[in-house]
Amino acid sequence: MPLILNEEQEMLQDAAKGFLAEKAPVSAFRTVRDNKPADGFCRQLWTEMAQMGWAGIIVDETHGGSGFGYVGAGVLAEEMGRNLTASPFFSTSVLGATAIQKYGTEKQKDENLAAISGGETLFALAVDEGPRHKPDHIAFSAEPAGNGFILSGTKTFVADGHVADKLIIAARTSGDEGDTAGITLFLVDANAPEITRVHTPMVDSRNAADIAVEGLEVTGDDILGELDGGYAALEGILSAGRAVLSAEMSGSAQQVFDVTTDYLKEREQFGQKIGSFQGLQHRAAQLATEIEMMKSAVLKSLKDLDQDFDNAGMTCCLAKAKTGQVAQLATKEAIQMHGGIGVTDEYDVGLYFKRVHVAQQMFGDAGFHSDRWARNSGY
Amino acid sequence: MSDLDKFRAEVRTWLDENCPEEMRDGDITPENQCWGGRQWEFQSEAQKIWFERALAQGYTVPTWPKEYGGAGLSAEEAKILDEERQAINARKPLSNFGISMLGPALLAYGTHEQKAQHLTAIARGEIRWCQGYSEPGAGSDLASLKAKCEDKGDHWLINGQKIWTSNADISDWIFCLVRTDFEAPKHQGITFILIDMASEGISVKPIVLISGHSPFCETFFDDVKVPKSYGDNNPSVVGEINRGWDVAKNLLVHERGMLGTMSPLRGTTGPESLGKFAAEKIGLDATGRLDDPALRQRIAQAELDNWAYDLTVARMTDEANAGNGLGAKSSMLKYVASELTKCGTELRMDIEGTTAATIGEDGIEYGSLANNWLYNRAYSILGGTTEVQFNIISKRVLDLPSQ
């Protein structure tokens, strides 16, 4: 399989560029940021995205999706990253859809996939319980009771958690915090009265929530995947999330880099274009190289998810590690090379810097993933 | 079955029937590869058989036209041949600078007669080439080279010195950049010329590096007479007189492309996984992590970077095959490959600590880790320094303004 987009994927990319330039450029994101709508995104835009087939981008056509797979999702995410588009795409169409499509029962698929594809039901994945990503450290409890379980605990940094209709919660059904065995995923109604959701505005002006659950009764039918064996499913969902989030970050990195090189060609100081100074040229050249390395890792992870989902974990780890570093470098350099204007709110590069920081925290930063790579490699 | 699938099946059968077992031992190294040339002696019967069978099939230079000793394969077919060869771990039957560097330049700029003489001799392993570019005063600023080439009617007269001429002491011919016009702007007075190393007035002196013995030499030209022509329509100059820079640039792209496709972190002799190697040498802590957190982080970073690099080579190759040429992006590969090459031996030196720094009474042993580690410092200097690659990327990929 060549490591390039095919014709169909290139057409999707062109369509995404056109649509987002018109409907959701960075100025649209600024509007959402400044007007602070309760949802944190524009419902109308999401409806249109669903009509374009984006909400069901990875969902099979038999369930109302467009069947583009993860490369397709990555193509869209990259363009959204370029435009800083705020939408429930990541939480619902990547995390939610992956969870249901890969690990759901037929009943769960029938109940949810068409609703995801139609943009009607919003999902959120509740994993982390502290400020640093530790998916194997799950204390959130699911106590056996009668035929089911009682859920109690807290989750933090749940992307789109405050608007979600359904929550996927990683809970502990057995074992100790720190064990990968004994974790179970539950699919629950986010509006249950036992669930309290507190919107937590983030520095990137995207939406997350703290979630507290107190005595929510669930049954075995609410389990997603296997009882006590939910960690494998969680890993799969996280891998898909890491790859698509990497694509978004890659788009953001490429965009700020393009804006920065344009600026280097325009801005004059000391009577010359600043892009003619070797001190800046060499940094730009090094960054351009890093961006190429990042793009390869991202595309490989997406292709691996499409071709061999269960064994794509390490390429997704590579993609997230690499984009974590490169996108952060790109946004830092963008600000520094712009000089004073780079730290103004009026200028867009700062928005990318903030977004990339939060995206880097989500599902593991570069340090997390190099540790993971090393452990997986036996050292 | 598509034509390419059919070709793959044929190639697989051919390799299986023709590649001797002894030649299926993995990567070639400078020590075990088949270089060819007048002084060449095969290291084994298997190496000779493999070379001769490949030659008969045109597979010493698979993409070159049949009339010049190649097999005339398309890029897709050549990729298949390469994949199938690697699948059985077979060595390349012949590899040298004639194939990787001069050949592509001659294919682009040579006359039919030049190709017939030189490409055929390269394909047949008869002539081993070296490269005469750098001079003591022309390193990164290669275009300031001063080796003087005067028109003496029926011949050229060359005086000057070249440096870093790899394997000049065992090469048969040299492709050389010389100055034919001292008045013109520096890029416009350079000519690309082909010279027999047996010519009177050429002398060669090997260079000892920080790593000890090296393939590099200094090559001196003292009133060397080079014929204007080696036959009808077969000039000693490639391309136009004073336009040698165009040929050189084309060739440097090939050199960088070649440097950019080595397995960099591992090199040709390193362990499959640096991390596992470190775990054996250093041990793990109670959590199963390498018992040296800082070193562990450096190794993981290098391994991930190496993986991203390999994927980038694959992606850029696929893009090139799909019609989007690599162009100046080869400078990116050259830069990353050279950094990773250095990094791989640096890490091994650190993993092995004072053991690796101990060299014994006879000095640095050829092929030892210390030898490779020291030699590898040259990777980000040869073939254009990292800083020169950055200049090229700035100008030709990013289109940044000049001062």
PDB file of N, CA and C in Angstrom, chain A residues 1-4 257 261 264-265 272-273 275-278 281-282 284-286 288-289 292-293 295-297 299-300 314-315 318 321-322 325 370-371 373-375 377-379, chain B residues 275-276 279 284 287-290 296-297 299-301 303-305 307-309 311-312 315-316 318-319 322 329 332-333 335-336 387 390-391 393-394 398-403:
ATOM      1  N   MET A   1       0.842  -1.213   0.000  1.00  0.00           N
ATOM      2  CA  MET A   1       0.000   0.000   0.000  1.00  0.00           C
ATOM      3  C   MET A   1       0.871   1.256   0.000  1.00  0.00           C
ATOM      4  N   PRO A   2       0.804   2.049  -1.054  1.00  0.00           N
ATOM      5  CA  PRO A   2       1.638   3.255  -1.074  1.00  0.00           C
ATOM      6  C   PRO A   2       1.243   4.237   0.036  1.00  0.00           C
ATOM      7  N   LEU A   3       2.235   4.955   0.531  1.00  0.00           N
ATOM      8  CA  LEU A   3       2.001   5.877   1.636  1.00  0.00           C
ATOM      9  C   LEU A   3       1.631   7.262   1.084  1.00  0.00           C
ATOM     10  N   ILE A   4       0.581   7.270   0.286  1.00  0.00           N
ATOM     11  CA  ILE A   4       0.054   8.533  -0.245  1.00  0.00           C
ATOM     12  C   ILE A   4      -1.472   8.417  -0.272  1.00  0.00           C
ATOM     13  N   PHE A 257       3.037  26.993  10.030  1.00  0.00           N
ATOM     14  CA  PHE A 257       4.316  27.064   9.317  1.00  0.00           C
ATOM     15  C   PHE A 257       4.153  27.816   7.993  1.00  0.00           C
ATOM     16  N   THR A 261       6.186  31.167   7.060  1.00  0.00           N
ATOM     17  CA  THR A 261       7.083  31.362   5.907  1.00  0.00           C
ATOM     18  C   THR A 261       6.587  32.520   5.036  1.00  0.00           C
ATOM     19  N   LEU A 264       7.867  35.554   6.713  1.00  0.00           N
ATOM     20  CA  LEU A 264       9.314  35.719   6.510  1.00  0.00           C
ATOM     21  C   LEU A 264       9.620  36.338   5.141  1.00  0.00           C
ATOM     22  N   LYS A 265       8.719  36.097   4.199  1.00  0.00           N
ATOM     23  CA  LYS A 265       8.928  36.636   2.847  1.00  0.00           C
ATOM     24  C   LYS A 265       8.449  38.079   2.709  1.00  0.00           C
ATOM     25  N   GLN A 272      15.840  44.653   4.810  1.00  0.00           N
ATOM     26  CA  GLN A 272      15.774  43.387   4.067  1.00  0.00           C
ATOM     27  C   GLN A 272      14.609  42.547   4.549  1.00  0.00           C
ATOM     28  N   LYS A 273      14.177  41.625   3.696  1.00  0.00           N
ATOM     29  CA  LYS A 273      13.181  40.643   4.130  1.00  0.00           C
ATOM     30  C   LYS A 273      13.824  39.808   5.248  1.00  0.00           C
ATOM     31  N   GLY A 275      13.221  36.884   6.024  1.00  0.00           N
ATOM     32  CA  GLY A 275      13.436  35.517   5.541  1.00  0.00           C
ATOM     33  C   GLY A 275      14.764  35.321   4.840  1.00  0.00           C
ATOM     34  N   SER A 276      15.486  36.412   4.601  1.00  0.00           N
ATOM     35  CA  SER A 276      16.809  36.273   3.983  1.00  0.00           C
ATOM     36  C   SER A 276      17.889  36.052   5.037  1.00  0.00           C
ATOM     37  N   PHE A 277      17.526  36.167   6.318  1.00  0.00           N
ATOM     38  CA  PHE A 277      18.527  35.970   7.372  1.00  0.00           C
ATOM     39  C   PHE A 277      18.724  34.477   7.641  1.00  0.00           C
ATOM     40  N   GLN A 278      19.993  34.079   7.632  1.00  0.00           N
ATOM     41  CA  GLN A 278      20.281  32.652   7.774  1.00  0.00           C
ATOM     42  C   GLN A 278      19.839  32.111   9.135  1.00  0.00           C
ATOM     43  N   GLN A 281      16.391  31.274   8.456  1.00  0.00           N
ATOM     44  CA  GLN A 281      16.273  30.269   7.378  1.00  0.00           C
ATOM     45  C   GLN A 281      16.557  28.862   7.895  1.00  0.00           C
ATOM     46  N   HIS A 282      17.609  28.740   8.686  1.00  0.00           N
ATOM     47  CA  HIS A 282      17.988  27.402   9.129  1.00  0.00           C
ATOM     48  C   HIS A 282      16.965  26.816  10.090  1.00  0.00           C
ATOM     49  N   ALA A 284      13.803  27.553   9.976  1.00  0.00           N
ATOM     50  CA  ALA A 284      12.652  27.210   9.128  1.00  0.00           C
ATOM     51  C   ALA A 284      12.902  25.899   8.380  1.00  0.00           C
ATOM     52  N   ALA A 285      14.136  25.726   7.905  1.00  0.00           N
ATOM     53  CA  ALA A 285      14.463  24.508   7.147  1.00  0.00           C
ATOM     54  C   ALA A 285      14.372  23.274   8.047  1.00  0.00           C
ATOM     55  N   GLN A 286      14.848  23.421   9.264  1.00  0.00           N
ATOM     56  CA  GLN A 286      14.814  22.308  10.217  1.00  0.00           C
ATOM     57  C   GLN A 286      13.366  21.951  10.555  1.00  0.00           C
ATOM     58  N   ALA A 288      10.726  22.596   8.694  1.00  0.00           N
ATOM     59  CA  ALA A 288      10.099  22.020   7.493  1.00  0.00           C
ATOM     60  C   ALA A 288      10.408  20.527   7.410  1.00  0.00           C
ATOM     61  N   THR A 289      11.623  20.161   7.768  1.00  0.00           N
ATOM     62  CA  THR A 289      12.030  18.755   7.733  1.00  0.00           C
ATOM     63  C   THR A 289      11.249  17.956   8.779  1.00  0.00           C
ATOM     64  N   GLU A 292       7.808  17.194   7.655  1.00  0.00           N
ATOM     65  CA  GLU A 292       7.726  16.069   6.714  1.00  0.00           C
ATOM     66  C   GLU A 292       7.762  14.728   7.461  1.00  0.00           C
ATOM     67  N   MET A 293       8.620  14.633   8.473  1.00  0.00           N
ATOM     68  CA  MET A 293       8.713  13.389   9.258  1.00  0.00           C
ATOM     69  C   MET A 293       7.370  13.132   9.956  1.00  0.00           C
ATOM     70  N   LYS A 295       4.365  14.211   9.078  1.00  0.00           N
ATOM     71  CA  LYS A 295       3.302  13.859   8.132  1.00  0.00           C
ATOM     72  C   LYS A 295       3.345  12.367   7.785  1.00  0.00           C
ATOM     73  N   SER A 296       4.559  11.839   7.641  1.00  0.00           N
ATOM     74  CA  SER A 296       4.695  10.413   7.293  1.00  0.00           C
ATOM     75  C   SER A 296       4.163   9.542   8.419  1.00  0.00           C
ATOM     76  N   ALA A 297       4.509   9.908   9.663  1.00  0.00           N
ATOM     77  CA  ALA A 297       4.074   9.115  10.815  1.00  0.00           C
ATOM     78  C   ALA A 297       2.551   9.148  10.930  1.00  0.00           C
ATOM     79  N   LEU A 299       0.255   9.740   8.529  1.00  0.00           N
ATOM     80  CA  LEU A 299      -0.422   8.997   7.457  1.00  0.00           C
ATOM     81  C   LEU A 299      -0.288   7.483   7.667  1.00  0.00           C
ATOM     82  N   LYS A 300       0.883   7.061   8.132  1.00  0.00           N
ATOM     83  CA  LYS A 300       1.090   5.627   8.377  1.00  0.00           C
ATOM     84  C   LYS A 300       0.134   5.133   9.470  1.00  0.00           C
ATOM     85  N   MET A 314       1.129   0.873  17.937  1.00  0.00           N
ATOM     86  CA  MET A 314       2.445   1.496  18.006  1.00  0.00           C
ATOM     87  C   MET A 314       2.655   2.587  16.955  1.00  0.00           C
ATOM     88  N   THR A 315       2.044   2.435  15.772  1.00  0.00           N
ATOM     89  CA  THR A 315       2.191   3.538  14.810  1.00  0.00           C
ATOM     90  C   THR A 315       1.400   4.751  15.292  1.00  0.00           C
ATOM     91  N   LEU A 318       3.633   6.381  17.750  1.00  0.00           N
ATOM     92  CA  LEU A 318       4.644   7.165  17.025  1.00  0.00           C
ATOM     93  C   LEU A 318       4.065   8.490  16.542  1.00  0.00           C
ATOM     94  N   ALA A 321       3.503  10.880  19.433  1.00  0.00           N
ATOM     95  CA  ALA A 321       4.788  11.349  19.965  1.00  0.00           C
ATOM     96  C   ALA A 321       5.383  12.406  19.039  1.00  0.00           C
ATOM     97  N   LYS A 322       5.386  12.089  17.771  1.00  0.00           N
ATOM     98  CA  LYS A 322       6.027  12.979  16.797  1.00  0.00           C
ATOM     99  C   LYS A 322       5.237  14.282  16.649  1.00  0.00           C
ATOM    100  N   GLN A 325       5.635  16.713  19.571  1.00  0.00           N
ATOM    101  CA  GLN A 325       6.846  17.531  19.541  1.00  0.00           C
ATOM    102  C   GLN A 325       6.843  18.546  18.406  1.00  0.00           C
ATOM    103  N   SER A 370       6.780   8.238  24.216  1.00  0.00           N
ATOM    104  CA  SER A 370       8.100   7.619  24.071  1.00  0.00           C
ATOM    105  C   SER A 370       8.316   6.603  25.187  1.00  0.00           C
ATOM    106  N   ASP A 371       7.756   6.866  26.366  1.00  0.00           N
ATOM    107  CA  ASP A 371       7.813   5.864  27.446  1.00  0.00           C
ATOM    108  C   ASP A 371       7.081   4.587  27.010  1.00  0.00           C
ATOM    109  N   TRP A 373       6.480   3.569  23.955  1.00  0.00           N
ATOM    110  CA  TRP A 373       7.264   2.905  22.911  1.00  0.00           C
ATOM    111  C   TRP A 373       8.381   2.071  23.541  1.00  0.00           C
ATOM    112  N   ALA A 374       9.077   2.679  24.500  1.00  0.00           N
ATOM    113  CA  ALA A 374      10.213   1.993  25.112  1.00  0.00           C
ATOM    114  C   ALA A 374       9.740   0.737  25.862  1.00  0.00           C
ATOM    115  N   ARG A 375       8.663   0.865  26.610  1.00  0.00           N
ATOM    116  CA  ARG A 375       8.157  -0.301  27.351  1.00  0.00           C
ATOM    117  C   ARG A 375       7.733  -1.399  26.385  1.00  0.00           C
ATOM    118  N   SER A 377       8.937  -1.939  23.613  1.00  0.00           N
ATOM    119  CA  SER A 377      10.133  -2.498  22.969  1.00  0.00           C
ATOM    120  C   SER A 377      11.022  -3.249  23.951  1.00  0.00           C
ATOM    121  N   GLY A 378      10.563  -3.358  25.193  1.00  0.00           N
ATOM    122  CA  GLY A 378      11.303  -4.169  26.158  1.00  0.00           C
ATOM    123  C   GLY A 378      12.402  -3.448  26.921  1.00  0.00           C
ATOM    124  N   TYR A 379      12.292  -2.104  27.021  1.00  0.00           N
ATOM    125  CA  TYR A 379      13.315  -1.412  27.839  1.00  0.00           C
ATOM    126  C   TYR A 379      12.774  -0.206  28.582  1.00  0.00           C
TER     127      TYR A 379
ATOM    128  N   GLY B 275      17.335  -0.213  22.023  1.00  0.00           N
ATOM    129  CA  GLY B 275      16.752  -0.322  23.353  1.00  0.00           C
ATOM    130  C   GLY B 275      17.009  -1.687  23.975  1.00  0.00           C
ATOM    131  N   LYS B 276      16.795  -2.743  23.182  1.00  0.00           N
ATOM    132  CA  LYS B 276      17.021  -4.101  23.707  1.00  0.00           C
ATOM    133  C   LYS B 276      18.501  -4.317  24.004  1.00  0.00           C
ATOM    134  N   ALA B 279      19.173  -2.713  27.165  1.00  0.00           N
ATOM    135  CA  ALA B 279      18.610  -3.490  28.272  1.00  0.00           C
ATOM    136  C   ALA B 279      19.546  -4.637  28.650  1.00  0.00           C
ATOM    137  N   LEU B 284      17.328  -3.576  33.646  1.00  0.00           N
ATOM    138  CA  LEU B 284      16.059  -2.870  33.829  1.00  0.00           C
ATOM    139  C   LEU B 284      15.824  -2.588  35.306  1.00  0.00           C
ATOM    140  N   THR B 287      10.398  -1.421  37.563  1.00  0.00           N
ATOM    141  CA  THR B 287       9.190  -1.226  36.756  1.00  0.00           C
ATOM    142  C   THR B 287       9.366  -1.754  35.337  1.00  0.00           C
ATOM    143  N   GLY B 288      10.519  -2.343  35.055  1.00  0.00           N
ATOM    144  CA  GLY B 288      10.750  -2.890  33.719  1.00  0.00           C
ATOM    145  C   GLY B 288      11.326  -1.879  32.743  1.00  0.00           C
ATOM    146  N   ARG B 289      11.739  -0.722  33.273  1.00  0.00           N
ATOM    147  CA  ARG B 289      12.334   0.301  32.401  1.00  0.00           C
ATOM    148  C   ARG B 289      13.862   0.245  32.493  1.00  0.00           C
ATOM    149  N   LEU B 290      14.510   0.673  31.438  1.00  0.00           N
ATOM    150  CA  LEU B 290      15.969   0.703  31.416  1.00  0.00           C
ATOM    151  C   LEU B 290      16.476   1.453  32.644  1.00  0.00           C
ATOM    152  N   ARG B 296      17.581   6.177  28.446  1.00  0.00           N
ATOM    153  CA  ARG B 296      16.374   5.533  27.920  1.00  0.00           C
ATOM    154  C   ARG B 296      15.586   6.508  27.049  1.00  0.00           C
ATOM    155  N   GLN B 297      15.430   7.724  27.534  1.00  0.00           N
ATOM    156  CA  GLN B 297      14.678   8.719  26.792  1.00  0.00           C
ATOM    157  C   GLN B 297      15.365   9.055  25.466  1.00  0.00           C
ATOM    158  N   ILE B 299      17.321   7.101  23.743  1.00  0.00           N
ATOM    159  CA  ILE B 299      17.187   5.953  22.824  1.00  0.00           C
ATOM    160  C   ILE B 299      15.784   5.930  22.210  1.00  0.00           C
ATOM    161  N   ALA B 300      14.774   6.117  23.062  1.00  0.00           N
ATOM    162  CA  ALA B 300      13.393   6.078  22.554  1.00  0.00           C
ATOM    163  C   ALA B 300      13.184   7.171  21.510  1.00  0.00           C
ATOM    164  N   GLN B 301      13.699   8.350  21.804  1.00  0.00           N
ATOM    165  CA  GLN B 301      13.562   9.462  20.854  1.00  0.00           C
ATOM    166  C   GLN B 301      14.218   9.104  19.518  1.00  0.00           C
ATOM    167  N   GLU B 303      14.873   6.146  18.304  1.00  0.00           N
ATOM    168  CA  GLU B 303      14.175   5.063  17.595  1.00  0.00           C
ATOM    169  C   GLU B 303      12.903   5.578  16.918  1.00  0.00           C
ATOM    170  N   LEU B 304      12.181   6.438  17.614  1.00  0.00           N
ATOM    171  CA  LEU B 304      10.966   7.004  17.008  1.00  0.00           C
ATOM    172  C   LEU B 304      11.328   7.889  15.814  1.00  0.00           C
ATOM    173  N   ASP B 305      12.358   8.696  15.974  1.00  0.00           N
ATOM    174  CA  ASP B 305      12.794   9.549  14.853  1.00  0.00           C
ATOM    175  C   ASP B 305      13.233   8.708  13.662  1.00  0.00           C
ATOM    176  N   TRP B 307      12.192   5.739  12.915  1.00  0.00           N
ATOM    177  CA  TRP B 307      10.990   5.150  12.300  1.00  0.00           C
ATOM    178  C   TRP B 307      10.301   6.194  11.408  1.00  0.00           C
ATOM    179  N   ALA B 308      10.150   7.400  11.932  1.00  0.00           N
ATOM    180  CA  ALA B 308       9.510   8.463  11.137  1.00  0.00           C
ATOM    181  C   ALA B 308      10.327   8.747   9.873  1.00  0.00           C
ATOM    182  N   TYR B 309      11.639   8.640  10.004  1.00  0.00           N
ATOM    183  CA  TYR B 309      12.508   8.846   8.838  1.00  0.00           C
ATOM    184  C   TYR B 309      12.262   7.746   7.792  1.00  0.00           C
ATOM    185  N   LEU B 311       9.674   5.988   7.334  1.00  0.00           N
ATOM    186  CA  LEU B 311       8.357   6.201   6.726  1.00  0.00           C
ATOM    187  C   LEU B 311       8.397   7.347   5.721  1.00  0.00           C
ATOM    188  N   THR B 312       9.226   8.341   6.022  1.00  0.00           N
ATOM    189  CA  THR B 312       9.319   9.484   5.107  1.00  0.00           C
ATOM    190  C   THR B 312      10.017   9.084   3.810  1.00  0.00           C
ATOM    191  N   ARG B 315       7.346   7.308   1.965  1.00  0.00           N
ATOM    192  CA  ARG B 315       6.323   8.214   1.450  1.00  0.00           C
ATOM    193  C   ARG B 315       6.859   9.027   0.270  1.00  0.00           C
ATOM    194  N   MET B 316       8.077   9.541   0.406  1.00  0.00           N
ATOM    195  CA  MET B 316       8.627  10.361  -0.679  1.00  0.00           C
ATOM    196  C   MET B 316       8.898   9.515  -1.923  1.00  0.00           C
ATOM    197  N   ASP B 318       7.090   6.894  -2.763  1.00  0.00           N
ATOM    198  CA  ASP B 318       5.761   6.689  -3.351  1.00  0.00           C
ATOM    199  C   ASP B 318       5.276   7.948  -4.061  1.00  0.00           C
ATOM    200  N   GLU B 319       5.559   9.105  -3.479  1.00  0.00           N
ATOM    201  CA  GLU B 319       5.167  10.362  -4.136  1.00  0.00           C
ATOM    202  C   GLU B 319       5.917  10.534  -5.447  1.00  0.00           C
ATOM    203  N   ALA B 322       4.524   8.442  -8.021  1.00  0.00           N
ATOM    204  CA  ALA B 322       3.223   8.933  -8.469  1.00  0.00           C
ATOM    205  C   ALA B 322       3.377  10.221  -9.280  1.00  0.00           C
ATOM    206  N   LYS B 329      13.782  18.162  -1.708  1.00  0.00           N
ATOM    207  CA  LYS B 329      13.446  17.505  -0.443  1.00  0.00           C
ATOM    208  C   LYS B 329      14.460  16.408  -0.097  1.00  0.00           C
ATOM    209  N   MET B 332      16.392  17.173   2.864  1.00  0.00           N
ATOM    210  CA  MET B 332      15.818  16.855   4.174  1.00  0.00           C
ATOM    211  C   MET B 332      16.231  15.450   4.608  1.00  0.00           C
ATOM    212  N   LEU B 333      16.159  14.520   3.653  1.00  0.00           N
ATOM    213  CA  LEU B 333      16.522  13.142   3.980  1.00  0.00           C
ATOM    214  C   LEU B 333      18.003  13.051   4.330  1.00  0.00           C
ATOM    215  N   TYR B 335      19.894  15.367   5.597  1.00  0.00           N
ATOM    216  CA  TYR B 335      20.105  15.961   6.926  1.00  0.00           C
ATOM    217  C   TYR B 335      19.687  14.984   8.033  1.00  0.00           C
ATOM    218  N   VAL B 336      18.500  14.447   7.932  1.00  0.00           N
ATOM    219  CA  VAL B 336      18.015  13.570   9.005  1.00  0.00           C
ATOM    220  C   VAL B 336      18.839  12.280   9.069  1.00  0.00           C
ATOM    221  N   GLU B 387      24.374  22.417   7.269  1.00  0.00           N
ATOM    222  CA  GLU B 387      24.062  23.838   7.066  1.00  0.00           C
ATOM    223  C   GLU B 387      23.830  24.138   5.586  1.00  0.00           C
ATOM    224  N   PHE B 390      20.412  22.974   4.824  1.00  0.00           N
ATOM    225  CA  PHE B 390      19.431  23.964   5.297  1.00  0.00           C
ATOM    226  C   PHE B 390      19.324  25.129   4.306  1.00  0.00           C
ATOM    227  N   ASN B 391      20.465  25.549   3.760  1.00  0.00           N
ATOM    228  CA  ASN B 391      20.420  26.626   2.757  1.00  0.00           C
ATOM    229  C   ASN B 391      19.586  26.192   1.549  1.00  0.00           C
ATOM    230  N   ILE B 393      17.237  23.830   1.423  1.00  0.00           N
ATOM    231  CA  ILE B 393      15.817  23.718   1.782  1.00  0.00           C
ATOM    232  C   ILE B 393      15.183  25.111   1.829  1.00  0.00           C
ATOM    233  N   SER B 394      15.886  26.060   2.436  1.00  0.00           N
ATOM    234  CA  SER B 394      15.359  27.431   2.540  1.00  0.00           C
ATOM    235  C   SER B 394      15.060  28.005   1.169  1.00  0.00           C
ATOM    236  N   LEU B 398      11.413  26.064   0.457  1.00  0.00           N
ATOM    237  CA  LEU B 398      10.581  27.092   1.105  1.00  0.00           C
ATOM    238  C   LEU B 398      10.535  28.394   0.311  1.00  0.00           C
ATOM    239  N   ASP B 399      11.434  28.522  -0.674  1.00  0.00           N
ATOM    240  CA  ASP B 399      11.440  29.718  -1.506  1.00  0.00           C
ATOM    241  C   ASP B 399      11.655  30.999  -0.678  1.00  0.00           C
ATOM    242  N   LEU B 400      12.493  30.906   0.335  1.00  0.00           N
ATOM    243  CA  LEU B 400      12.792  32.099   1.141  1.00  0.00           C
ATOM    244  C   LEU B 400      13.737  33.008   0.353  1.00  0.00           C
ATOM    245  N   PRO B 401      13.656  34.319   0.597  1.00  0.00           N
ATOM    246  CA  PRO B 401      14.445  35.270  -0.205  1.00  0.00           C
ATOM    247  C   PRO B 401      15.949  35.169   0.065  1.00  0.00           C
ATOM    248  N   SER B 402      16.755  35.596  -0.920  1.00  0.00           N
ATOM    249  CA  SER B 402      18.211  35.649  -0.709  1.00  0.00           C
ATOM    250  C   SER B 402      18.565  37.051  -0.234  1.00  0.00           C
ATOM    251  N   GLN B 403      19.739  37.124   0.370  1.00  0.00           N
ATOM    252  CA  GLN B 403      20.154  38.437   0.875  1.00  0.00           C
ATOM    253  C   GLN B 403      20.659  39.315  -0.253  1.00  0.00           C
TER     254      GLN B 403
END
